[in-house]
Amino acid sequence: MGLPGQPTLEMVATEAGVSRSTVSRVVNDSPQVTPEAVAAVTAAIDKLGYVPNRAARILASRRTFSIALVIPENTAKFFADPYFATVIQGVAMHLSSTEYTLSLLIAPELDAEKTRRYLQAGNVDGAIILSHHSDDRSYLLLAHSIPVVFGGRPVSPEGTVASYVDVDNVEAARAITEHLLAHGRRKVATIAGPLNMSAGIDRLLGWREAVSDAGLDTSLVEHGDFTPASGAAAMRRLLDRGVPIDGVFAASAQMASGALTVLREAGLNVPGDLGLVTFDDDYFAASAVPPLTTVAQPSVEVGMRMASVLLRIIDGEQVPAITMLPTTIVERTSA
Amino acid sequence: MGLPGQPTLEMVATEAGVSRSTVSRVVNDSPQVTPEAVAAVTAAIDKLGYVPNRAARILASRRTFSIALVIPENTAKFFADPYFATVIQGVAMHLSSTEYTLSLLIAPELDAEKTRRYLQAGNVDGAIILSHHSDDRSYLLLAHSIPVVFGGRPVSPEGTVASYVDVDNVEAARAITEHLLAHGRRKVATIAGPLNMSAGIDRLLGWREAVSDAGLDTSLVEHGDFTPASGAAAMRRLLDRGVPIDGVFAASAQMASGALTVLREAGLNVPGDLGLVTFDDDYFAASAVPPLTTVAQPSVEVGMRMASVLLRIIDGEQVPAITMLPTTIVERTSA
DNA sequence: TTGTACGCGTTATCAA
DNA sequence: TTGATAACGCGTACAA
């Protein structure tokens, strides 16, 4: 009667001459099924080309086999930042060897509440919050109801319980600043990130350590929000101070690229008059004129590790809360 | 009794003093509900923080509100190619303003069959096949059962019925080759892509048109598979021919970067001894030494358009099967 | 306009 | 080891 349509578990059962329960057991490879039954069922499955219906399975089992990757930014920033693309790639890559599906959520601050509800409504087994460029307090509570892994240490008022994957921003910032100092720069400024993100805080800290250890002036600080425009504005404010500057550490390559245009307009040569180093080895750093010496962070690896940690948490394993990944310095010609 | 757990439609109904059907209608904003009922229901929803259960909804409605992005490559290539990351970003961006969820499938040739079954089993409403770097015949049949959009013109034996989004590879390749000719190059070779992908075919065609129109030798062709290693090998074969070459068009920036290392080893200077141009304005092109003059294709836009076209097809709209996006030439110093 | 009742395809519980 | 049978949470004819 009627068209067969997509084969269902029921049809497999009939074909194999067993009950639906048995088919279900075979599909979920339960150990307690006789070899004969297994053989009959797998044969039927192959013959019919049966694939379990995901929705039905989720509904009945209360497991979704999917995780969310939340990017708390508006689409414009998401669009502009190559970092996100590479991290996604890492997450997807790890997931590809598992049963899990990825659900990408670009969630501006505005509907953070809505997003949180969606996540709490049992639509995913866990979530990765990529807070690299954003405040994330609203997501901290989430960790109480479902497994969560943060990308970048979340800034929390109290002690954090959430897991996260990050690089040592303080150390990396210090190292790249010392690179500047090693090239003889003595009036070293920084275009820092926002202070409500750990990357902003830590990179400023690293810069300050390096400069202060060298006995130099630590007051040459202006802030941006990691975007090119904000980097340009900060650079302008720095120049407007009227004090001599011969080195700048910009906390993101995007800000550095903005700063570069301002320097060019001001008739300043890089690296002739001034050394410029930055953070992120992306398109902005590589294609700048001149190409920028920078801190490279393993963003694909960050994605992979976040996924791996999250899945292990979901599986009930005991995983260290903090995963630190190494950075390297890529020397180009801007220092 | 017991804990409330996640609020269900049923609980909302009780809270609002109506039936589940009415709640369902409000949630799916059906027009035929009295304002009072709507008010009562929305109030209850807000109070309870209700979010529909995705799986249940999918199961009952036979719509998944999710689409698949299939990348028919092994994880290594997926990892290495920046193109994928940007396209994904585009797809995700478009989807973020819709109800749809993205499901990323990295599917090596090996389990293409399995992937196709999954897609046909009704687990998604449609699929995007990113065939940029791969053969895709196995997915052409898919278009008969669910809405499908290809990234890059699929190579099909018969006339294609599937929709696709692409750039004019022939024209772009011709233009960049002419750029080489305009700089006085006269012995212009090409490192072409594989002939089982439209990008490979078309870019070779464009190169040949330009070279032949200039009355020059069109025999300087070697093939690669778009990877750096294959580009290096092809360049080596080109040099081994022993005939003079003063220009090369590599069909991908990755191959160009491989070729560059071979040229360096051979003691050949770019652009001094030989001009090198390529395709894709990615990290490889920008950070090469020297930076490469190249064809830039709008990969984020490609992603956005594929998503938009697919959703419109799903909604039953009539959409032009072919979407062509413009390319531009980015001049650097390698020509 | 609203409610009743059934079905979506699977897993889980319990008996046999 | 297997098989009935009851959920899982929602959409939707159909009836009221």
Tab-separated table of C-alpha atoms in Angstrom, chain A residues 3-304:
chain	number	residue	atom	x	y	z
A	3	LEU	CA	4.834	4.443	-1.483
A	4	PRO	CA	7.515	3.088	0.801
A	5	GLY	CA	8.921	6.527	1.600
A	6	GLN	CA	11.939	6.660	3.836
A	7	PRO	CA	12.445	3.307	5.510
A	8	THR	CA	11.606	3.332	9.191
A	9	LEU	CA	12.725	1.180	12.041
A	10	GLU	CA	9.380	-0.534	11.836
A	11	MET	CA	9.943	-1.532	8.236
A	12	VAL	CA	13.344	-2.913	9.088
A	13	ALA	CA	11.760	-4.961	11.842
A	14	THR	CA	9.229	-6.504	9.493
A	15	GLU	CA	11.866	-7.181	6.888
A	16	ALA	CA	14.112	-8.873	9.436
A	17	GLY	CA	11.280	-10.718	11.117
A	18	VAL	CA	11.963	-9.300	14.555
A	19	SER	CA	10.470	-6.623	16.789
A	20	ARG	CA	11.258	-2.938	16.678
A	21	SER	CA	12.974	-3.257	20.018
A	22	THR	CA	15.502	-5.643	18.593
A	23	VAL	CA	16.205	-3.433	15.658
A	24	SER	CA	16.696	-0.501	17.975
A	25	ARG	CA	19.125	-2.547	20.038
A	26	VAL	CA	21.135	-3.492	17.006
A	27	VAL	CA	21.241	0.059	15.756
A	28	ASN	CA	22.538	1.257	19.108
A	29	ASP	CA	24.755	-1.796	19.297
A	30	SER	CA	23.543	-3.152	22.537
A	31	PRO	CA	25.594	-6.187	23.579
A	32	GLN	CA	22.651	-8.426	24.423
A	33	VAL	CA	21.471	-9.507	21.020
A	34	THR	CA	22.139	-12.879	19.421
A	35	PRO	CA	24.469	-12.902	16.431
A	36	GLU	CA	21.694	-14.299	14.272
A	37	ALA	CA	19.393	-11.425	15.133
A	38	VAL	CA	22.173	-8.942	14.476
A	39	ALA	CA	22.845	-10.506	11.102
A	40	ALA	CA	19.200	-10.486	10.092
A	41	VAL	CA	18.756	-6.902	11.134
A	42	THR	CA	21.898	-5.552	9.499
A	43	ALA	CA	20.942	-7.344	6.323
A	44	ALA	CA	17.546	-5.717	6.390
A	45	ILE	CA	19.085	-2.340	7.115
A	46	ASP	CA	21.414	-2.645	4.170
A	47	LYS	CA	18.710	-3.847	1.872
A	48	LEU	CA	16.364	-1.015	2.768
A	49	GLY	CA	19.042	1.644	3.141
A	50	TYR	CA	17.701	2.538	6.540
A	51	VAL	CA	18.966	5.611	8.388
A	52	PRO	CA	17.596	6.428	11.839
A	53	ASN	CA	15.479	9.534	12.076
A	54	ARG	CA	17.425	11.996	14.114
A	55	ALA	CA	14.478	13.894	15.548
A	56	ALA	CA	12.677	10.795	16.729
A	57	ARG	CA	15.816	9.494	18.303
A	58	ILE	CA	16.485	12.751	20.094
A	59	LEU	CA	12.931	13.001	21.319
A	60	ALA	CA	12.911	9.516	22.740
A	61	SER	CA	16.405	9.421	24.161
A	62	ARG	CA	16.669	12.965	25.490
A	63	ARG	CA	20.107	13.213	23.896
A	64	THR	CA	20.600	15.508	20.947
A	65	PHE	CA	24.059	14.510	19.729
A	66	SER	CA	24.590	18.082	18.806
A	67	ILE	CA	26.507	20.911	20.379
A	68	ALA	CA	26.253	24.631	19.905
A	69	LEU	CA	29.054	26.983	19.022
A	70	VAL	CA	27.973	30.373	20.279
A	71	ILE	CA	29.606	33.500	18.920
A	72	PRO	CA	28.384	36.445	20.981
A	73	GLU	CA	28.970	39.082	18.337
A	74	ASN	CA	26.964	40.886	15.749
A	75	THR	CA	27.289	39.599	12.239
A	76	ALA	CA	29.465	42.510	11.169
A	77	LYS	CA	32.215	41.646	13.607
A	78	PHE	CA	31.792	37.978	12.959
A	79	PHE	CA	32.225	38.734	9.312
A	80	ALA	CA	35.326	40.849	9.768
A	81	ASP	CA	37.262	38.601	12.078
A	82	PRO	CA	39.190	35.717	10.527
A	83	TYR	CA	39.690	34.255	13.982
A	84	PHE	CA	36.141	32.964	14.128
A	85	ALA	CA	36.371	31.189	10.812
A	86	THR	CA	39.435	29.240	11.824
A	87	VAL	CA	38.079	28.270	15.203
A	88	ILE	CA	34.880	27.000	13.601
A	89	GLN	CA	37.010	24.985	11.264
A	90	GLY	CA	38.749	23.378	14.221
A	91	VAL	CA	35.504	22.544	15.964
A	92	ALA	CA	34.007	21.087	12.815
A	93	MET	CA	37.078	19.046	12.215
A	94	HIS	CA	37.001	17.413	15.598
A	95	LEU	CA	33.295	16.780	15.370
A	96	SER	CA	33.609	15.153	11.980
A	97	SER	CA	35.069	12.064	13.587
A	98	THR	CA	32.166	11.776	16.015
A	99	GLU	CA	28.408	11.338	15.974
A	100	TYR	CA	27.921	14.961	16.850
A	101	THR	CA	26.440	17.725	14.824
A	102	LEU	CA	27.379	21.368	15.092
A	103	SER	CA	24.915	24.145	15.482
A	104	LEU	CA	26.344	27.596	14.888
A	105	LEU	CA	24.773	30.470	16.824
A	106	ILE	CA	25.726	34.026	15.970
A	107	ALA	CA	24.180	35.770	18.920
A	108	PRO	CA	24.422	39.519	19.401
A	109	GLU	CA	24.257	40.771	22.990
A	110	LEU	CA	20.712	41.762	22.270
A	111	ASP	CA	19.253	38.312	22.181
A	112	ALA	CA	21.699	36.645	24.507
A	113	GLU	CA	18.736	35.836	26.697
A	114	LYS	CA	16.911	34.129	23.882
A	115	THR	CA	20.015	32.179	22.984
A	116	ARG	CA	20.496	31.061	26.541
A	117	ARG	CA	16.966	29.802	26.694
A	118	TYR	CA	17.398	27.877	23.511
A	119	LEU	CA	20.469	26.224	24.926
A	120	GLN	CA	18.771	25.438	28.193
A	121	ALA	CA	15.699	24.028	26.506
A	122	GLY	CA	17.557	20.820	25.862
A	123	ASN	CA	18.194	21.446	22.193
A	124	VAL	CA	21.891	20.677	22.532
A	125	ASP	CA	24.018	18.445	24.719
A	126	GLY	CA	26.527	21.183	25.404
A	127	ALA	CA	27.860	24.508	24.229
A	128	ILE	CA	31.066	26.245	23.292
A	129	ILE	CA	31.071	29.968	23.977
A	130	LEU	CA	33.580	31.823	21.894
A	131	SER	CA	34.098	34.876	24.008
A	132	HIS	CA	37.311	35.953	22.397
A	133	HIS	CA	35.975	39.340	21.466
A	134	SER	CA	33.131	39.873	23.798
A	135	ASP	CA	31.801	40.119	27.254
A	136	ASP	CA	30.277	36.873	28.359
A	137	ARG	CA	28.823	37.211	31.814
A	138	SER	CA	25.385	36.312	30.579
A	139	TYR	CA	26.612	32.885	29.628
A	140	LEU	CA	28.345	32.037	32.859
A	141	LEU	CA	25.140	30.852	34.487
A	142	LEU	CA	24.590	28.513	31.621
A	143	ALA	CA	27.384	26.362	32.935
A	144	HIS	CA	25.155	25.370	35.822
A	145	SER	CA	22.590	23.703	33.593
A	146	ILE	CA	24.526	22.222	30.667
A	147	PRO	CA	28.162	21.385	29.889
A	148	VAL	CA	29.945	24.481	28.640
A	149	VAL	CA	33.432	25.240	27.428
A	150	PHE	CA	34.646	28.769	26.884
A	151	GLY	CA	37.060	29.944	24.253
A	152	GLY	CA	39.250	32.346	26.164
A	153	ARG	CA	39.133	32.690	29.905
A	154	PRO	CA	35.758	34.136	30.846
A	155	VAL	CA	35.855	37.221	33.012
A	156	SER	CA	33.888	36.331	36.089
A	157	PRO	CA	33.313	38.279	39.281
A	158	GLU	CA	33.684	35.274	41.535
A	159	GLY	CA	35.910	32.300	40.944
A	160	THR	CA	35.132	30.644	37.670
A	161	VAL	CA	33.939	27.097	37.563
A	162	ALA	CA	33.592	26.871	33.800
A	163	SER	CA	36.146	25.092	31.635
A	164	TYR	CA	38.039	27.029	29.057
A	165	VAL	CA	40.676	26.760	26.371
A	166	ASP	CA	43.035	29.666	25.983
A	167	VAL	CA	46.539	30.824	25.265
A	168	ASP	CA	48.764	32.583	27.758
A	169	ASN	CA	47.986	36.093	26.646
A	170	VAL	CA	50.087	37.744	29.335
A	171	GLU	CA	53.188	35.815	28.449
A	172	ALA	CA	52.698	36.190	24.703
A	173	ALA	CA	52.134	39.937	24.956
A	174	ARG	CA	55.182	40.278	27.109
A	175	ALA	CA	57.286	38.301	24.648
A	176	ILE	CA	56.243	40.278	21.596
A	177	THR	CA	56.813	43.539	23.464
A	178	GLU	CA	60.266	42.392	24.467
A	179	HIS	CA	60.866	41.675	20.816
A	180	LEU	CA	60.224	45.354	20.215
A	181	LEU	CA	62.573	46.326	23.033
A	182	ALA	CA	65.249	43.992	21.691
A	183	HIS	CA	65.148	45.978	18.496
A	184	GLY	CA	66.122	49.051	20.435
A	185	ARG	CA	62.697	50.653	20.845
A	186	ARG	CA	62.497	52.731	23.998
A	187	LYS	CA	59.231	54.670	23.854
A	188	VAL	CA	56.838	51.782	23.486
A	189	ALA	CA	53.083	52.366	23.485
A	190	THR	CA	50.201	49.907	23.311
A	191	ILE	CA	46.842	49.912	21.648
A	192	ALA	CA	45.058	47.725	24.164
A	193	GLY	CA	41.800	45.835	23.856
A	194	PRO	CA	38.702	46.399	25.970
A	195	LEU	CA	38.996	45.704	29.668
A	196	ASN	CA	35.884	43.576	29.857
A	197	MET	CA	37.517	40.740	27.967
A	198	SER	CA	40.284	38.642	29.309
A	199	ALA	CA	42.272	38.951	26.097
A	200	GLY	CA	42.168	42.715	26.489
A	201	ILE	CA	43.177	42.631	30.120
A	202	ASP	CA	45.924	40.069	29.786
A	203	ARG	CA	47.622	41.523	26.754
A	204	LEU	CA	47.753	44.897	28.405
A	205	LEU	CA	49.250	43.245	31.457
A	206	GLY	CA	51.944	41.514	29.429
A	207	TRP	CA	52.882	44.716	27.673
A	208	ARG	CA	53.104	46.526	30.982
A	209	GLU	CA	55.310	43.873	32.529
A	210	ALA	CA	57.769	44.021	29.670
A	211	VAL	CA	57.900	47.806	29.554
A	212	SER	CA	58.115	48.243	33.277
A	213	ASP	CA	60.782	45.554	33.653
A	214	ALA	CA	62.820	47.522	31.171
A	215	GLY	CA	62.401	50.580	33.352
A	216	LEU	CA	60.431	52.456	30.739
A	217	ASP	CA	57.304	54.581	30.675
A	218	THR	CA	54.070	52.562	31.071
A	219	SER	CA	51.645	55.402	30.502
A	220	LEU	CA	51.424	55.170	26.722
A	221	VAL	CA	48.125	53.285	26.640
A	222	GLU	CA	45.042	53.781	24.483
A	223	HIS	CA	42.155	51.357	24.145
A	224	GLY	CA	40.248	49.982	21.176
A	225	ASP	CA	37.685	47.230	20.661
A	226	PHE	CA	39.816	45.020	18.425
A	227	THR	CA	38.426	46.480	15.189
A	228	PRO	CA	40.495	48.353	12.563
A	229	ALA	CA	38.570	51.577	13.070
A	230	SER	CA	39.153	51.546	16.796
A	231	GLY	CA	42.826	50.855	16.205
A	232	ALA	CA	43.081	53.852	13.939
A	233	ALA	CA	41.365	56.078	16.479
A	234	ALA	CA	43.613	54.880	19.276
A	235	MET	CA	46.716	55.467	17.184
A	236	ARG	CA	45.537	58.980	16.476
A	237	ARG	CA	45.056	59.674	20.164
A	238	LEU	CA	48.509	58.311	20.839
A	239	LEU	CA	50.074	60.637	18.298
A	240	ASP	CA	48.025	63.570	19.563
A	241	ARG	CA	49.706	63.271	22.907
A	242	GLY	CA	52.686	64.872	21.296
A	243	VAL	CA	55.192	62.680	23.103
A	244	PRO	CA	57.728	60.715	21.041
A	245	ILE	CA	56.908	57.086	20.321
A	246	ASP	CA	59.153	54.576	18.594
A	247	GLY	CA	57.250	51.346	19.148
A	248	VAL	CA	53.650	50.112	19.370
A	249	PHE	CA	52.115	46.826	20.429
A	250	ALA	CA	48.564	46.542	19.119
A	251	ALA	CA	46.497	43.879	20.858
A	252	SER	CA	44.968	42.643	17.591
A	253	ALA	CA	46.093	42.576	13.985
A	254	GLN	CA	42.919	44.311	12.949
A	255	MET	CA	43.716	47.240	15.224
A	256	ALA	CA	47.285	47.231	13.958
A	257	SER	CA	46.078	47.486	10.402
A	258	GLY	CA	43.965	50.489	11.359
A	259	ALA	CA	46.887	52.045	13.165
A	260	LEU	CA	49.031	51.550	10.110
A	261	THR	CA	46.856	53.756	7.949
A	262	VAL	CA	47.049	56.541	10.521
A	263	LEU	CA	50.819	56.252	10.705
A	264	ARG	CA	51.065	56.405	6.962
A	265	GLU	CA	48.920	59.544	6.877
A	266	ALA	CA	51.121	61.059	9.547
A	267	GLY	CA	54.109	60.437	7.336
A	268	LEU	CA	55.658	57.978	9.744
A	269	ASN	CA	57.537	54.996	8.359
A	270	VAL	CA	57.249	51.477	9.737
A	271	PRO	CA	59.664	50.076	10.767
A	272	GLY	CA	61.913	53.070	10.043
A	273	ASP	CA	60.458	55.594	12.464
A	274	LEU	CA	58.510	53.206	14.583
A	275	GLY	CA	58.227	49.458	15.222
A	276	LEU	CA	54.786	47.852	15.193
A	277	VAL	CA	53.968	44.394	16.522
A	278	THR	CA	50.648	42.748	17.151
A	279	PHE	CA	48.552	39.705	18.017
A	280	ASP	CA	46.921	37.141	15.649
A	281	ASP	CA	48.613	35.794	12.590
A	282	ASP	CA	45.806	36.366	10.164
A	283	TYR	CA	45.173	37.966	6.870
A	284	PHE	CA	45.455	41.446	8.368
A	285	ALA	CA	48.921	40.795	9.761
A	286	ALA	CA	50.199	38.996	6.699
A	287	SER	CA	48.920	41.354	4.046
A	288	ALA	CA	49.702	44.615	5.835
A	289	VAL	CA	52.310	46.927	4.352
A	290	PRO	CA	54.780	46.211	5.754
A	291	PRO	CA	53.862	42.668	6.856
A	292	LEU	CA	53.534	42.592	10.613
A	293	THR	CA	55.604	40.748	13.149
A	294	THR	CA	53.021	39.131	15.373
A	295	VAL	CA	51.971	36.544	17.913
A	296	ALA	CA	50.469	33.512	16.236
A	297	GLN	CA	47.898	31.599	18.216
A	298	PRO	CA	46.798	28.138	17.114
A	299	SER	CA	43.180	28.985	16.405
A	300	VAL	CA	42.276	25.790	14.589
A	301	GLU	CA	43.746	23.863	17.466
A	302	VAL	CA	41.747	25.993	19.894
A	303	GLY	CA	38.593	24.894	18.106
A	304	MET	CA	39.568	21.262	18.136
